[in-house]
Amino acid sequence: MPVETIKWEDGRVKLIDQTLLPHRFKYLVCRDVKTLWNAIKKLQVRGAPAIGIAGALGVVLGVKDSKAKNRGEFIRKVRKAAKYLASSRPTAVNLFWALARMERVAENCQTEDVNVIKKALLREALLMIEEDKKICRSMAKFGAALVKNGDRILTHCNAGGLATADYGTALGVLFEAKAKGKKIRVYVDETRPLLQGARLTTWELMREGIDATLICDNMAASLMEKGRIDKIFVGADRVVSNGDFANKIGTYGLAVLARYHKVPFYVVAPISTFDLFLARGSQIPVEERGANEVRKVLGTPIAPKDVKVYNPAFDVTPANLVTAFVTEVGIFRKPYDFKNKKFR
Ligand code: MRU
């Protein structure tokens, strides 16, 4: 059963505080847009599709108490809330996709009755949750067909239920493969610096009874060299027109290793993660995060307290290292033609 990562309850947004997992399972209650902005920034809610949904609900929070007297004034408030939420994290395009969708909903409401527009916004955000559930199932069905009984699979970061409204992108594929009776073994990169693999992915896989083995990020090469990885499945934060894509830092290294060792490398992502306004990966804004995330591990210092740090949260993998993109509408293979939905 997937966890309910984010929900709307009694006029508040409730989200699983992912910084506390796996040791504590606790919902964070967001009553205002600022708390929600902070939750995105601090990765209490994280993963591209979940950030999109959080952003949409954040807009609802941002305008729910607005006393705007007319449509024009209210739409300006919606835009202001969306702009504020957009400043939380720059890389996952799902956030910008969801915020733009919310702005469109408000703009398309022709009524001057602000309460009607408020209701339409909430309806749209809740619709995104329902849509994401179906999208996860559809990606999983396409992806599970690529998994063979006995496969040993490597994954990076967390692309599971915690990153979506249902059971995930890359992990959804693995859950579906298991449901189809395939026996698989999954190696999980711990994913330094914030350990989404160690803390979240292992937790999700073990809850579902999937054979999971945690490794440090620097152990993946040795496993591949020994022929112990059959396939790699990862998620994405932004895929651009030529097929370059951004995902959690360390993904690019895995893709290079996969090519050298001839291991198929699959990216599982919904269409809302595709940014066809950008031509190539070098145009993707990559978030850089605070130095203490690297100087410390889960709050414990591991380095001199003033050592210089480089901490990009994502890297960009070139399209030619990807075997295929699994989406809810089908599987894209080279040469990629996302715009015309050409599946090969
Ligand atoms: O910094 P995070 O934890 O939000 O990064 C998440 C990832 O990189 C995921 O792999 C990606 O969002 C896909 S999740 C379905």
Short mmCIF file of C-alpha atoms and ligand atoms in Angstrom, two decimals:
data_model
loop_
_atom_site.label_atom_id
_atom_site.label_comp_id
_atom_site.label_asym_id
_atom_site.label_seq_id
_atom_site.Cartn_x
_atom_site.Cartn_y
_atom_site.Cartn_z
CA MET A 1 0.00 0.00 0.00
CA PRO A 2 1.51 3.36 -0.97
CA VAL A 3 1.86 5.96 1.77
CA GLU A 4 -0.20 9.15 1.62
CA THR A 5 2.66 11.56 1.09
CA ILE A 6 0.60 14.72 0.86
CA LYS A 7 -3.04 15.44 1.53
CA TRP A 8 -5.57 18.20 2.09
CA GLU A 9 -7.46 17.93 5.37
CA ASP A 10 -9.71 20.50 7.08
CA GLY A 11 -8.27 23.45 5.20
CA ARG A 12 -4.66 22.44 5.83
CA VAL A 13 -1.95 20.62 3.90
CA LYS A 14 -0.57 17.56 5.67
CA LEU A 15 2.63 16.02 4.44
CA ILE A 16 4.85 13.26 5.72
CA ASP A 17 7.95 14.95 7.13
CA GLN A 18 10.54 13.06 5.09
CA THR A 19 13.46 14.48 7.05
CA LEU A 20 12.38 12.32 10.02
CA LEU A 21 12.12 9.01 8.16
CA PRO A 22 12.78 6.14 8.59
CA HIS A 23 12.85 6.45 12.37
CA ARG A 24 9.80 8.68 12.86
CA PHE A 25 6.63 8.77 10.79
CA LYS A 26 4.99 12.12 11.37
CA TYR A 27 2.79 14.44 9.35
CA LEU A 28 3.77 18.09 9.17
CA VAL A 29 0.73 20.36 9.14
CA CYS A 30 0.99 23.41 6.89
CA ARG A 31 -1.60 26.07 7.63
CA ASP A 32 0.04 28.80 5.56
CA VAL A 33 2.05 29.15 2.38
CA LYS A 34 5.26 30.10 4.22
CA THR A 35 5.33 26.81 6.16
CA LEU A 36 4.76 24.96 2.92
CA TRP A 37 7.54 26.92 1.13
CA ASN A 38 9.88 25.96 3.97
CA ALA A 39 8.82 22.31 3.76
CA ILE A 40 9.79 22.23 0.07
CA LYS A 41 13.05 24.07 0.70
CA LYS A 42 14.06 21.79 3.61
CA LEU A 43 13.03 18.61 1.71
CA GLN A 44 10.33 17.72 4.21
CA VAL A 45 8.41 17.13 1.01
CA ARG A 46 10.58 16.23 -1.97
CA GLY A 47 10.73 14.39 -5.29
CA ALA A 48 9.59 16.08 -8.49
CA PRO A 49 5.89 15.06 -8.71
CA ALA A 50 5.33 15.55 -4.96
CA ILE A 51 6.88 19.02 -5.13
CA GLY A 52 4.48 19.87 -7.96
CA ILE A 53 1.47 18.79 -5.90
CA ALA A 54 2.81 20.62 -2.83
CA GLY A 55 3.19 23.77 -4.93
CA ALA A 56 -0.40 23.53 -6.18
CA LEU A 57 -1.74 23.09 -2.65
CA GLY A 58 0.59 25.90 -1.55
CA VAL A 59 -1.22 28.26 -3.93
CA VAL A 60 -4.51 27.24 -2.29
CA LEU A 61 -3.03 28.02 1.14
CA GLY A 62 -1.61 31.29 -0.15
CA VAL A 63 -4.98 32.68 -1.23
CA LYS A 64 -7.54 30.89 0.92
CA ASP A 65 -7.92 33.82 3.34
CA SER A 66 -7.62 36.51 0.68
CA LYS A 67 -10.07 39.36 1.06
CA ALA A 68 -9.65 40.40 -2.58
CA LYS A 69 -12.80 42.14 -3.72
CA ASN A 70 -12.74 41.22 -7.36
CA ARG A 71 -11.34 38.75 -9.87
CA GLY A 72 -8.45 40.98 -11.01
CA GLU A 73 -7.22 41.60 -7.49
CA PHE A 74 -7.55 37.90 -6.62
CA ILE A 75 -5.64 36.75 -9.71
CA ARG A 76 -2.78 39.03 -8.71
CA LYS A 77 -2.72 37.27 -5.31
CA VAL A 78 -2.63 33.87 -7.03
CA ARG A 79 0.30 34.98 -9.19
CA LYS A 80 2.11 36.33 -6.13
CA ALA A 81 1.68 33.03 -4.25
CA ALA A 82 2.84 31.07 -7.30
CA LYS A 83 5.90 33.28 -7.75
CA TYR A 84 6.81 32.87 -4.10
CA LEU A 85 6.48 29.07 -4.23
CA ALA A 86 8.50 28.97 -7.46
CA SER A 87 11.45 30.42 -5.53
CA SER A 88 11.69 27.39 -3.23
CA ARG A 89 13.60 24.97 -5.49
CA PRO A 90 14.70 25.56 -9.09
CA THR A 91 15.35 22.20 -10.76
CA ALA A 92 12.23 19.98 -10.71
CA VAL A 93 10.09 21.35 -13.53
CA ASN A 94 6.96 19.74 -12.04
CA LEU A 95 6.81 22.63 -9.57
CA PHE A 96 6.66 25.24 -12.34
CA TRP A 97 4.28 23.07 -14.38
CA ALA A 98 1.87 22.80 -11.43
CA LEU A 99 2.08 26.50 -10.53
CA ALA A 100 1.41 27.54 -14.13
CA ARG A 101 -1.58 25.18 -14.18
CA MET A 102 -2.98 26.79 -11.03
CA GLU A 103 -2.53 30.29 -12.47
CA ARG A 104 -4.35 29.20 -15.65
CA VAL A 105 -7.27 27.86 -13.64
CA ALA A 106 -7.69 31.18 -11.85
CA GLU A 107 -7.33 33.14 -15.10
CA ASN A 108 -9.89 30.97 -16.86
CA CYS A 109 -12.55 31.50 -14.19
CA GLN A 110 -14.73 34.27 -15.63
CA THR A 111 -16.66 34.94 -12.42
CA GLU A 112 -16.07 37.96 -10.16
CA ASP A 113 -16.96 35.75 -7.17
CA VAL A 114 -13.61 35.11 -5.49
CA ASN A 115 -14.99 32.19 -3.48
CA VAL A 116 -15.84 30.35 -6.68
CA ILE A 117 -12.26 30.80 -7.92
CA LYS A 118 -10.92 29.57 -4.55
CA LYS A 119 -13.00 26.40 -4.92
CA ALA A 120 -11.79 25.89 -8.51
CA LEU A 121 -8.16 26.14 -7.33
CA LEU A 122 -8.64 23.55 -4.61
CA ARG A 123 -10.42 21.25 -7.07
CA GLU A 124 -7.50 21.53 -9.48
CA ALA A 125 -4.88 20.74 -6.83
CA LEU A 126 -6.84 17.69 -5.67
CA LEU A 127 -7.26 16.62 -9.29
CA MET A 128 -3.47 16.67 -9.66
CA ILE A 129 -3.25 14.15 -6.80
CA GLU A 130 -5.78 11.85 -8.47
CA GLU A 131 -4.08 12.20 -11.85
CA ASP A 132 -0.67 11.45 -10.38
CA LYS A 133 -1.98 8.20 -8.91
CA LYS A 134 -3.10 7.01 -12.35
CA ILE A 135 0.11 8.24 -13.97
CA CYS A 136 2.24 6.25 -11.50
CA ARG A 137 0.28 3.06 -12.25
CA SER A 138 0.60 3.58 -15.98
CA MET A 139 4.38 4.24 -15.89
CA ALA A 140 4.77 1.19 -13.68
CA LYS A 141 2.95 -1.05 -16.17
CA PHE A 142 5.13 0.06 -19.08
CA GLY A 143 8.28 -0.17 -16.98
CA ALA A 144 7.55 -3.55 -15.39
CA ALA A 145 7.62 -5.12 -18.85
CA LEU A 146 11.34 -4.27 -18.96
CA VAL A 147 12.05 -6.21 -15.75
CA LYS A 148 12.90 -9.93 -15.94
CA ASN A 149 12.44 -12.50 -13.24
CA GLY A 150 15.68 -12.62 -11.23
CA ASP A 151 16.88 -9.12 -12.24
CA ARG A 152 19.32 -7.36 -9.95
CA ILE A 153 18.44 -3.69 -10.14
CA LEU A 154 20.22 -0.56 -8.95
CA THR A 155 18.39 2.66 -8.06
CA HIS A 156 19.49 6.08 -6.83
CA CYS A 157 17.86 8.62 -4.51
CA ASN A 158 14.16 8.09 -3.85
CA ALA A 159 11.73 7.85 -6.75
CA GLY A 160 9.02 6.09 -4.79
CA GLY A 161 5.70 6.77 -3.12
CA LEU A 162 7.26 9.51 -1.03
CA ALA A 163 8.16 11.40 -4.21
CA THR A 164 4.67 11.12 -5.73
CA ALA A 165 1.00 10.77 -4.80
CA ASP A 166 1.02 7.02 -5.36
CA TYR A 167 3.80 4.42 -5.46
CA GLY A 168 6.39 6.31 -7.40
CA THR A 169 8.17 6.46 -10.74
CA ALA A 170 11.27 4.21 -10.75
CA LEU A 171 10.16 2.37 -7.60
CA GLY A 172 6.63 2.04 -9.00
CA VAL A 173 8.15 -0.09 -11.77
CA LEU A 174 9.76 -2.34 -9.16
CA PHE A 175 6.55 -2.62 -7.09
CA GLU A 176 4.63 -3.54 -10.23
CA ALA A 177 7.25 -6.12 -11.29
CA LYS A 178 6.91 -7.73 -7.87
CA ALA A 179 3.11 -7.68 -8.09
CA LYS A 180 3.45 -9.51 -11.41
CA GLY A 181 5.33 -12.27 -9.59
CA LYS A 182 8.85 -11.38 -10.70
CA LYS A 183 11.53 -11.97 -8.13
CA ILE A 184 13.92 -9.05 -8.04
CA ARG A 185 16.77 -7.86 -5.92
CA VAL A 186 17.36 -4.13 -5.54
CA TYR A 187 20.62 -2.35 -4.67
CA VAL A 188 19.99 1.10 -3.21
CA ASP A 189 22.57 3.90 -3.41
CA GLU A 190 22.60 5.71 -0.08
CA THR A 191 22.61 9.03 -2.00
CA ARG A 192 24.90 11.45 -0.22
CA PRO A 193 24.56 14.10 1.08
CA LEU A 194 20.94 13.84 2.27
CA LEU A 195 20.66 10.05 2.10
CA GLN A 196 17.30 9.73 0.37
CA GLY A 197 18.27 6.22 -0.74
CA ALA A 198 19.37 5.01 2.69
CA ARG A 199 16.52 6.63 4.61
CA LEU A 200 13.57 6.55 2.22
CA THR A 201 14.05 4.04 -0.60
CA THR A 202 15.15 1.15 1.61
CA TRP A 203 12.20 1.91 3.91
CA GLU A 204 9.73 1.83 1.02
CA LEU A 205 11.16 -1.33 -0.55
CA MET A 206 11.27 -3.22 2.75
CA ARG A 207 7.66 -2.24 3.57
CA GLU A 208 6.67 -3.91 0.30
CA GLY A 209 8.76 -7.01 0.96
CA ILE A 210 11.27 -6.37 -1.82
CA ASP A 211 14.79 -7.72 -1.33
CA ALA A 212 16.75 -4.48 -0.77
CA THR A 213 20.49 -4.04 -0.20
CA LEU A 214 21.90 -0.68 0.81
CA ILE A 215 25.24 0.39 -0.65
CA CYS A 216 27.36 3.52 -0.35
CA ASP A 217 27.34 5.50 -3.59
CA ASN A 218 30.96 4.61 -4.29
CA MET A 219 30.19 0.87 -4.32
CA ALA A 220 28.07 0.88 -7.48
CA ALA A 221 31.08 0.68 -9.83
CA SER A 222 32.44 -2.40 -8.14
CA LEU A 223 29.05 -4.15 -8.28
CA MET A 224 28.78 -3.43 -12.00
CA GLU A 225 32.33 -4.61 -12.63
CA LYS A 226 31.46 -7.91 -10.95
CA GLY A 227 28.42 -8.29 -13.26
CA ARG A 228 26.00 -8.03 -10.34
CA ILE A 229 23.71 -5.32 -11.76
CA ASP A 230 21.36 -6.17 -14.64
CA LYS A 231 19.50 -2.86 -14.94
CA ILE A 232 19.36 0.63 -13.49
CA PHE A 233 16.09 2.51 -12.92
CA VAL A 234 16.07 6.15 -11.79
CA GLY A 235 13.61 9.04 -11.73
CA ALA A 236 14.10 12.55 -13.13
CA ASP A 237 13.54 16.15 -12.13
CA ARG A 238 13.60 17.62 -15.62
CA VAL A 239 13.94 16.01 -19.05
CA VAL A 240 14.58 18.42 -21.93
CA SER A 241 13.86 18.21 -25.68
CA ASN A 242 17.04 16.40 -26.71
CA GLY A 243 16.70 13.80 -23.91
CA ASP A 244 19.29 15.22 -21.52
CA PHE A 245 17.87 15.06 -18.00
CA ALA A 246 18.53 16.31 -14.47
CA ASN A 247 18.25 14.00 -11.49
CA LYS A 248 19.77 13.66 -8.03
CA ILE A 249 23.52 14.29 -7.92
CA GLY A 250 25.32 11.04 -8.69
CA THR A 251 22.95 9.95 -11.45
CA TYR A 252 25.34 11.06 -14.21
CA GLY A 253 28.16 9.00 -12.71
CA LEU A 254 25.92 5.95 -12.65
CA ALA A 255 24.95 6.47 -16.28
CA VAL A 256 28.61 6.64 -17.32
CA LEU A 257 29.36 3.49 -15.34
CA ALA A 258 26.34 1.77 -16.87
CA ARG A 259 27.53 2.54 -20.40
CA TYR A 260 31.06 1.24 -19.65
CA HIS A 261 29.68 -1.96 -18.15
CA LYS A 262 26.88 -2.35 -20.74
CA VAL A 263 24.11 -2.16 -18.13
CA PRO A 264 20.73 -0.82 -19.46
CA PHE A 265 19.92 2.54 -17.90
CA TYR A 266 16.22 3.51 -17.67
CA VAL A 267 14.65 6.80 -16.63
CA VAL A 268 11.07 6.70 -15.36
CA ALA A 269 9.24 10.03 -15.36
CA PRO A 270 5.80 11.47 -16.01
CA ILE A 271 5.18 13.86 -18.91
CA SER A 272 4.94 16.70 -16.36
CA THR A 273 8.70 16.24 -15.81
CA PHE A 274 9.44 16.98 -19.50
CA ASP A 275 10.43 20.57 -20.24
CA LEU A 276 10.23 20.86 -23.99
CA PHE A 277 10.89 24.61 -23.81
CA LEU A 278 14.55 23.80 -23.17
CA ALA A 279 16.69 22.38 -25.97
CA ARG A 280 19.58 20.86 -24.02
CA GLY A 281 20.64 19.87 -20.53
CA SER A 282 23.12 22.73 -20.03
CA GLN A 283 20.08 25.06 -19.84
CA ILE A 284 18.63 23.31 -16.77
CA PRO A 285 19.00 25.37 -13.57
CA VAL A 286 20.80 23.20 -11.03
CA GLU A 287 20.10 23.90 -7.37
CA GLU A 288 23.13 24.41 -5.13
CA ARG A 289 22.48 23.78 -1.46
CA GLY A 290 24.09 24.76 1.83
CA ALA A 291 27.60 23.69 2.79
CA ASN A 292 26.58 22.08 6.08
CA GLU A 293 24.66 19.35 4.25
CA VAL A 294 28.09 18.04 3.16
CA ARG A 295 30.10 19.01 6.23
CA LYS A 296 27.68 17.05 8.40
CA VAL A 297 25.88 13.72 8.17
CA LEU A 298 22.39 13.95 9.66
CA GLY A 299 23.52 16.86 11.80
CA THR A 300 26.80 15.30 12.98
CA PRO A 301 29.96 17.13 11.84
CA ILE A 302 32.31 14.98 9.74
CA ALA A 303 34.67 17.66 8.40
CA PRO A 304 36.40 20.85 9.57
CA LYS A 305 33.54 23.25 10.24
CA ASP A 306 34.77 25.89 7.81
CA VAL A 307 36.00 23.66 4.96
CA LYS A 308 34.92 24.86 1.49
CA VAL A 309 32.12 22.81 0.00
CA TYR A 310 30.58 22.24 -3.43
CA ASN A 311 27.02 20.98 -3.10
CA PRO A 312 24.94 20.78 -6.29
CA ALA A 313 21.71 18.88 -5.56
CA PHE A 314 21.43 17.53 -9.12
CA ASP A 315 23.50 16.65 -12.14
CA VAL A 316 22.64 16.44 -15.82
CA THR A 317 22.98 13.18 -17.72
CA PRO A 318 23.35 13.38 -21.50
CA ALA A 319 20.64 11.72 -23.58
CA ASN A 320 23.00 9.29 -25.26
CA LEU A 321 23.60 7.44 -21.99
CA VAL A 322 19.90 6.64 -21.53
CA THR A 323 18.55 3.33 -22.82
CA ALA A 324 14.90 4.50 -22.69
CA PHE A 325 12.50 6.89 -20.98
CA VAL A 326 9.47 5.22 -19.42
CA THR A 327 6.43 7.54 -19.19
CA GLU A 328 2.71 7.11 -18.57
CA VAL A 329 2.03 7.28 -22.29
CA GLY A 330 4.70 4.84 -23.45
CA ILE A 331 8.42 4.16 -23.73
CA PHE A 332 10.62 6.58 -25.69
CA ARG A 333 13.78 5.25 -27.34
CA LYS A 334 16.42 6.95 -29.50
CA PRO A 335 16.11 9.05 -31.56
CA TYR A 336 13.83 10.78 -29.07
CA ASP A 337 10.79 12.61 -30.40
CA PHE A 338 8.91 13.61 -27.25
CA LYS A 339 6.90 16.37 -28.92
CA ASN A 340 5.21 14.04 -31.40
CA LYS A 341 4.99 11.18 -28.90
CA LYS A 342 6.92 8.81 -31.17
CA PHE A 343 7.43 5.52 -29.32
CA ARG A 344 10.01 3.02 -30.55
O1 MRU B 1 16.34 16.55 -3.81
P1 MRU B 1 15.23 15.58 -4.00
O2 MRU B 1 15.17 14.53 -2.96
O3 MRU B 1 13.89 16.28 -4.23
O4 MRU B 1 15.58 14.86 -5.38
C1 MRU B 1 14.70 13.91 -5.88
C2 MRU B 1 15.20 13.18 -7.06
O5 MRU B 1 16.24 13.47 -7.58
C3 MRU B 1 14.30 12.13 -7.64
O6 MRU B 1 15.05 11.14 -8.24
C4 MRU B 1 13.38 12.78 -8.68
O7 MRU B 1 12.69 13.87 -8.15
C5 MRU B 1 12.40 11.82 -9.22
S1 MRU B 1 11.21 11.38 -8.03
C6 MRU B 1 9.94 10.59 -8.70
#
